[in-house]
Amino acid sequence: MSKLRVVIANVCRLLLALTFILSGYVKAIDPLGTQYKITDYLAAIDLAAMVPQWTTLSAAVALAAIEFALGVFLLFAIKRQFTSRLTLAFMAVMTLITVWIYIADPVKDCGCFGDAFTLTNGETLLKNILLVLCAAVVAWRPSDMVRLISSSNQWLVMNYAVVYIIGTSLWCLYTLPTFDFRPYHIGVNIKQDMTVPEGAPQTEYETTFIMKKNGVTKEFTADNYPDSTWQFVDARTVVTKQGYEPPIHDFIIDSATTGEDITDSILSRPGYTFLLVAPSLARADDSNFGDIDQIYEYAQEHGAAFYCLTASTDKNIARWRDITGAEYPFCLSDETTLKTIIRSNPGLLLLKKGTIIGKWSHNLLPQTDELNAPLHQLSIGQMPQQSSTSSRILKVMLTFLLPLFLLSLADRLWAWSKWVRSKQKENNIFQIFKSKKKMRKKIVAGNWKMNLNLQDGVALAKEINEALVAEKPNCDVVICTPFIHLASVAQVLDSTVVGLGAENCADKEKGAYTGEVSAEMVKSTGAQYVILGHSERRQYYGETAEILKEKVDLALAHGLKVIFCCGETLEEREAEKQNEVVKAELAGSVFHLDAEAWKNIIIAYEPIWAIGTGKTATSDQAEEMLAYIRSIVAEKYGQEAAEDTSILYGGSCKASNAPELFSKPNIDGGLIGGASLKCADFKGIIDAWKK
Ligand code: PEP
């Protein structure tokens, strides 16, 4: 059922679309014709004189554009709800108008299809009833209309259709209608088309006579016409049978000077005849009078006749003569006939033995350089090679469809390139995102070791804090102090600027471990970090991988971040065992952590041979090692986690070598021993991140 409904809706939509496109197009190519028709309607309600011409002409262009655009929108199923509702409203109004013209008969032809097809008022009413029903079906469920174009391309078709049809109207106003559906098109022999063929059916009329006798009024026909005792009152004649009417039946030319009917002499003239057709000289465009005068001179020179046909008064003819210096003869004809002959005021016709061989708008008249020989030698003097109607229709369709297709193609290419660009951008953003991720925390951490008493430590902490509060660092800064300093130092630090850490913590949770300080205790001082695995603790206090593992677990369990140190001795480096050693240290104490816990680990690579010796690893050596550490972290926790892990270098790092070290992609900062004991030295290293 729903399939049938969709089929019906689409049949209705296509019927409406094709009707609208056709009626819009034929109106658009003949805006003056449409204007005349609108004026006829206005005249029927006595408004024609009140409405200015420019209004009716604009209405003609607008009406054509609305119909054509609606047709195209329906055809492509663009803006389905809006289009279907507008179509229904439009058809409802049109149907009401046709009901009126059917009843009141103010015009003989509705003008729906211009001069292309003429329908009787009854046929028009039937057509509109059918179309309004179709419009109702389509408007009922607009979404049933199958789209012929993606919604992203709709704007293109919409704009193009409107621009195309308005452009067509304006062009045809400037020139002449692309298709000439009127009886006076090129190739027509006027005289022949005025002739009624022998034996053609004659129009039959019946006259009714209204007669009166002794106060009695009665109707009679010719068959029962009464005697003379009846007095004639009135007569009524109606057509009872329409006979043959030749295509041209209203072409009469009278000389403006003598009043003589010269139609036959003009149409039977053996040579060429120019007819300048100006229905109304009062409203005619006089801007090209120079061209007209030159054509007249040319005609005189080459034996061609030249007449101006008009329906104007003597006064207006005289005025035209005054303005333009016209010397050509003027003839009178019916205004409607003249308007039918050519859609230009004035327009020019060239007849050859009564046959129309050329038509020009006053805007595109033949120019003097074209008129450089007798007409029979010129192309304009020959009957044009008329392309067949179907090939002209094809041409028009191509002028609409080809650019539309090319525009759609361009739009698709543009959309595709936009997509590619957005993908690239996305990639770039991803890269930035990745590099942001690579912008893992940069850290400079001080390791005071066992150097400062409480007062000196607090004083140094204060000094560092003040310096960094005054000038915000470009990295995280941590100072790691002996246990006894922690609580006091915590008091003097702005924890948003300087972090605090311990240099160690116990490998036991709590209990009878005299002299030990647990992770929980460290945390309770306000510290956030703890250094574990420092080579000095391993070396002097026998901290093994297992002990460190316990410490790491306890520190993390109590919410501390661990700065976990690793590094090889000189012998190990000389034996090229640094990777192996470091890997074993990490594997023994931190690689057991899960990914979540790993987020709280900071690695500090400190080659033992560089700590406190003044012998720094070169930046390349440090970078190589840190890259290796990152690679094994990646193996264990994945690339992303590795990219997020801050890995520091430690070992005789000072303000002088920090910039070089920190410039390496894998070095995320430093763990600083000796140089962290003086504020200026420490700050100098911190400032390396500003370079
Ligand atoms: C340290 O002890 O962690 C350290 C790197 O020391 P120094 O900077 O003095 O070499």
CSV table of N, CA and C in Angstrom, one decimal, residues 28 61-62 64-70 72-73 154-170 400 404:
chain,number,residue,atom,x,y,z
A,28,ALA,N,8.4,32.5,-19.8
A,28,ALA,CA,9.6,33.3,-19.7
A,28,ALA,C,10.2,33.7,-21.0
A,61,VAL,N,7.4,38.4,-15.6
A,61,VAL,CA,8.7,37.8,-15.3
A,61,VAL,C,8.7,36.9,-14.1
A,62,ALA,N,8.1,37.5,-13.0
A,62,ALA,CA,8.0,36.8,-11.7
A,62,ALA,C,7.1,35.5,-11.8
A,64,ALA,N,6.6,33.7,-14.5
A,64,ALA,CA,7.3,32.7,-15.2
A,64,ALA,C,8.4,32.0,-14.3
A,65,ALA,N,9.1,32.9,-13.5
A,65,ALA,CA,10.1,32.4,-12.7
A,65,ALA,C,9.6,31.5,-11.6
A,66,ILE,N,8.5,31.9,-11.0
A,66,ILE,CA,7.9,31.1,-9.9
A,66,ILE,C,7.5,29.7,-10.5
A,67,GLU,N,6.8,29.7,-11.6
A,67,GLU,CA,6.3,28.4,-12.2
A,67,GLU,C,7.5,27.5,-12.5
A,68,PHE,N,8.5,28.1,-13.2
A,68,PHE,CA,9.6,27.3,-13.7
A,68,PHE,C,10.4,26.8,-12.4
A,69,ALA,N,10.6,27.7,-11.5
A,69,ALA,CA,11.4,27.2,-10.3
A,69,ALA,C,10.6,26.2,-9.5
A,70,LEU,N,9.3,26.4,-9.4
A,70,LEU,CA,8.5,25.3,-8.7
A,70,LEU,C,8.6,24.0,-9.4
A,72,VAL,N,11.1,22.9,-11.3
A,72,VAL,CA,12.4,22.3,-11.1
A,72,VAL,C,12.5,21.8,-9.7
A,73,PHE,N,12.0,22.5,-8.7
A,73,PHE,CA,12.1,22.1,-7.3
A,73,PHE,C,11.3,20.8,-7.2
A,154,GLN,N,21.3,20.9,-3.3
A,154,GLN,CA,20.0,21.6,-3.6
A,154,GLN,C,20.2,23.1,-3.9
A,155,TRP,N,21.0,23.7,-3.1
A,155,TRP,CA,21.1,25.2,-3.2
A,155,TRP,C,21.6,25.5,-4.6
A,156,LEU,N,22.4,24.6,-5.2
A,156,LEU,CA,23.0,24.9,-6.5
A,156,LEU,C,21.8,24.9,-7.6
A,157,VAL,N,21.0,23.9,-7.5
A,157,VAL,CA,19.9,23.7,-8.5
A,157,VAL,C,18.9,24.9,-8.3
A,158,MET,N,18.6,25.2,-7.0
A,158,MET,CA,17.7,26.2,-6.7
A,158,MET,C,18.1,27.5,-7.3
A,159,ASN,N,19.3,27.9,-7.0
A,159,ASN,CA,19.8,29.2,-7.5
A,159,ASN,C,20.0,29.2,-9.0
A,160,TYR,N,20.5,28.1,-9.5
A,160,TYR,CA,20.7,28.1,-10.9
A,160,TYR,C,19.4,28.2,-11.7
A,161,ALA,N,18.3,27.5,-11.2
A,161,ALA,CA,17.0,27.5,-11.9
A,161,ALA,C,16.5,28.9,-11.9
A,162,VAL,N,16.6,29.6,-10.8
A,162,VAL,CA,16.0,30.9,-10.7
A,162,VAL,C,16.8,31.9,-11.6
A,163,VAL,N,18.1,31.8,-11.5
A,163,VAL,CA,19.0,32.7,-12.3
A,163,VAL,C,18.7,32.4,-13.8
A,164,TYR,N,18.7,31.1,-14.1
A,164,TYR,CA,18.5,30.7,-15.5
A,164,TYR,C,17.2,31.3,-16.1
A,165,ILE,N,16.1,31.1,-15.3
A,165,ILE,CA,14.8,31.5,-15.9
A,165,ILE,C,14.6,33.0,-16.0
A,166,ILE,N,15.2,33.7,-15.0
A,166,ILE,CA,15.1,35.2,-15.0
A,166,ILE,C,16.0,35.7,-16.1
A,167,GLY,N,17.2,35.1,-16.2
A,167,GLY,CA,18.1,35.4,-17.3
A,167,GLY,C,17.4,35.2,-18.7
A,168,THR,N,16.7,34.1,-18.8
A,168,THR,CA,16.0,33.8,-20.1
A,168,THR,C,15.0,34.9,-20.4
A,169,SER,N,14.2,35.2,-19.4
A,169,SER,CA,13.2,36.3,-19.6
A,169,SER,C,13.8,37.6,-20.0
A,170,LEU,N,14.9,38.0,-19.4
A,170,LEU,CA,15.5,39.3,-19.7
A,170,LEU,C,16.1,39.2,-21.1
A,400,PHE,N,20.3,24.5,-20.3
A,400,PHE,CA,19.9,24.5,-18.9
A,400,PHE,C,20.6,23.4,-18.2
A,404,LEU,N,24.1,23.1,-15.5
A,404,LEU,CA,23.7,22.5,-14.2
A,404,LEU,C,24.5,21.3,-13.8
